[in-house]
Amino acid sequence: MKQPEEFDMGDQWDLVYHRLQIAEEDYETAELLMQGERYRGANNRAYYSIYHTIHGVAFKRHKDTLAYFNKNFVATEIFPRSMGRQIVQAEEIRHASDYDPFYIVSKTGTQKQIETAKLMLEYARQYIDEQR
């Protein structure tokens, strides 16, 4: 559907802040699920918090988004290399948690997943503030 001409689509920063807001909501949902001991759901929301934080270019596959982020932000040391490894691990945990019926979800692993999401949001906010 075509938007009316007077409809303001915003700019690049509006999109960045919108995605960051979605990522923050996902993080908050992960925290709530964690409190309710719903670890599979918490893993999922924590991962999507990370994903929405880094999803700046539209790719069809998560793997491509992660590779783009690692190439352009981790390899260039805008974000620490350890963050790149944590993001890849978060995707693996999310995938196993969502699709592997024999994956055993642990409280400790879920807490780590949520901590990674929180750290990613902190790094992203810092980076955005520096760019503005």
Short mmCIF file of C-alpha atoms in Angstrom, two decimals:
data_model
loop_
_atom_site.label_atom_id
_atom_site.label_comp_id
_atom_site.label_asym_id
_atom_site.label_seq_id
_atom_site.Cartn_x
_atom_site.Cartn_y
_atom_site.Cartn_z
CA MET A 1 0.00 0.00 0.00
CA LYS A 2 1.36 3.37 -0.98
CA GLN A 3 1.64 5.95 1.79
CA PRO A 4 0.14 9.42 1.28
CA GLU A 5 2.70 11.92 0.07
CA GLU A 6 2.41 13.98 3.24
CA PHE A 7 3.30 10.92 5.33
CA ASP A 8 6.73 11.51 6.87
CA MET A 9 8.76 8.31 6.57
CA GLY A 10 11.45 9.72 8.87
CA ASP A 11 15.15 9.34 8.38
CA GLN A 12 17.81 6.73 9.04
CA TRP A 13 18.02 7.67 12.73
CA ASP A 14 14.29 7.25 13.19
CA LEU A 15 14.67 3.69 11.92
CA VAL A 16 17.65 3.08 14.21
CA TYR A 17 15.73 4.29 17.24
CA HIS A 18 12.65 2.30 16.26
CA ARG A 19 14.67 -0.91 16.02
CA LEU A 20 16.38 -0.11 19.29
CA GLN A 21 12.98 0.33 20.93
CA ILE A 22 11.91 -3.09 19.62
CA ALA A 23 15.17 -4.57 20.94
CA GLU A 24 14.56 -3.02 24.36
CA GLU A 25 11.02 -4.46 24.45
CA ASP A 26 12.40 -7.89 23.56
CA TYR A 27 14.98 -7.57 26.33
CA GLU A 28 12.31 -6.60 28.87
CA THR A 29 10.17 -9.55 27.75
CA ALA A 30 13.16 -11.88 28.19
CA GLU A 31 13.58 -10.59 31.74
CA LEU A 32 9.90 -11.23 32.52
CA LEU A 33 10.04 -14.72 31.06
CA MET A 34 13.18 -15.42 33.07
CA GLN A 35 11.42 -14.36 36.26
CA GLY A 36 8.60 -16.75 35.38
CA GLU A 37 11.13 -19.55 34.76
CA ARG A 38 10.16 -19.75 31.09
CA TYR A 39 13.70 -20.26 29.87
CA ARG A 40 12.99 -21.27 26.27
CA GLY A 41 10.93 -18.14 25.70
CA ALA A 42 13.50 -16.01 27.53
CA ASN A 43 16.27 -17.37 25.27
CA ASN A 44 14.20 -16.51 22.22
CA ARG A 45 13.41 -12.94 23.31
CA ALA A 46 16.99 -12.29 24.45
CA TYR A 47 18.29 -13.38 21.06
CA TYR A 48 15.75 -11.24 19.24
CA SER A 49 16.77 -8.29 21.36
CA ILE A 50 20.31 -8.79 20.04
CA TYR A 51 19.09 -9.36 16.50
CA HIS A 52 16.92 -6.24 16.43
CA THR A 53 19.81 -4.23 17.84
CA ILE A 54 22.15 -5.22 15.00
CA HIS A 55 19.64 -5.59 12.16
CA GLY A 56 20.53 -2.49 10.17
CA VAL A 57 20.51 -4.00 6.69
CA ALA A 58 17.70 -6.18 5.38
CA PHE A 59 18.84 -9.74 4.84
CA LYS A 60 16.66 -12.80 4.38
CA ARG A 61 18.65 -14.99 6.75
CA HIS A 62 19.80 -14.30 10.30
CA LYS A 63 23.17 -15.81 9.42
CA ASP A 64 23.71 -13.07 6.82
CA THR A 65 22.78 -10.34 9.28
CA LEU A 66 25.20 -11.72 11.85
CA ALA A 67 27.98 -12.04 9.26
CA TYR A 68 27.42 -8.44 8.12
CA PHE A 69 27.55 -7.19 11.69
CA ASN A 70 30.71 -9.16 12.45
CA LYS A 71 32.42 -7.93 9.29
CA ASN A 72 31.47 -4.28 9.63
CA PHE A 73 31.37 -3.73 13.38
CA VAL A 74 33.35 -6.48 15.12
CA ALA A 75 36.24 -7.00 12.67
CA THR A 76 36.66 -3.22 12.53
CA GLU A 77 36.70 -3.16 16.36
CA ILE A 78 33.75 -0.80 16.70
CA PHE A 79 32.36 -3.52 18.97
CA PRO A 80 34.66 -5.89 20.88
CA ARG A 81 35.53 -9.23 19.31
CA SER A 82 34.11 -10.99 22.34
CA MET A 83 30.72 -9.50 21.48
CA GLY A 84 30.86 -11.11 18.04
CA ARG A 85 31.44 -14.53 19.59
CA GLN A 86 28.66 -13.98 22.12
CA ILE A 87 26.20 -13.03 19.38
CA VAL A 88 26.98 -16.16 17.36
CA GLN A 89 26.57 -18.27 20.50
CA ALA A 90 23.27 -16.50 21.27
CA GLU A 91 21.96 -17.42 17.82
CA GLU A 92 22.97 -21.05 18.31
CA ILE A 93 21.25 -21.17 21.71
CA ARG A 94 18.11 -19.55 20.34
CA HIS A 95 17.99 -21.98 17.44
CA ALA A 96 18.47 -25.03 19.68
CA SER A 97 16.03 -23.67 22.22
CA ASP A 98 13.35 -23.09 19.57
CA TYR A 99 13.80 -26.15 17.36
CA ASP A 100 15.61 -28.95 19.20
CA PRO A 101 13.11 -30.82 21.38
CA PHE A 102 15.99 -32.47 23.23
CA TYR A 103 17.84 -29.25 24.03
CA ILE A 104 17.98 -28.80 27.78
CA VAL A 105 17.44 -25.17 28.66
CA SER A 106 19.25 -24.09 31.80
CA LYS A 107 18.69 -21.15 34.09
CA THR A 108 22.39 -20.29 33.97
CA GLY A 109 22.54 -20.40 30.18
CA THR A 110 19.44 -18.28 29.91
CA GLN A 111 20.87 -15.71 32.32
CA LYS A 112 23.98 -15.51 30.15
CA GLN A 113 21.81 -15.04 27.05
CA ILE A 114 19.98 -12.16 28.73
CA GLU A 115 23.26 -10.60 29.90
CA THR A 116 24.53 -10.69 26.31
CA ALA A 117 21.37 -8.92 25.14
CA LYS A 118 21.79 -6.26 27.83
CA LEU A 119 25.45 -5.73 26.93
CA MET A 120 24.61 -5.48 23.25
CA LEU A 121 22.03 -2.79 23.98
CA GLU A 122 24.57 -0.87 26.06
CA TYR A 123 27.20 -1.03 23.31
CA ALA A 124 24.64 0.00 20.70
CA ARG A 125 23.42 2.99 22.72
CA GLN A 126 27.00 4.12 23.25
CA TYR A 127 27.79 3.77 19.55
CA ILE A 128 24.63 5.62 18.53
CA ASP A 129 25.37 8.46 20.96
CA GLU A 130 28.86 8.79 19.49
CA GLN A 131 27.47 8.93 15.93
CA ARG A 132 24.82 11.57 16.66
#
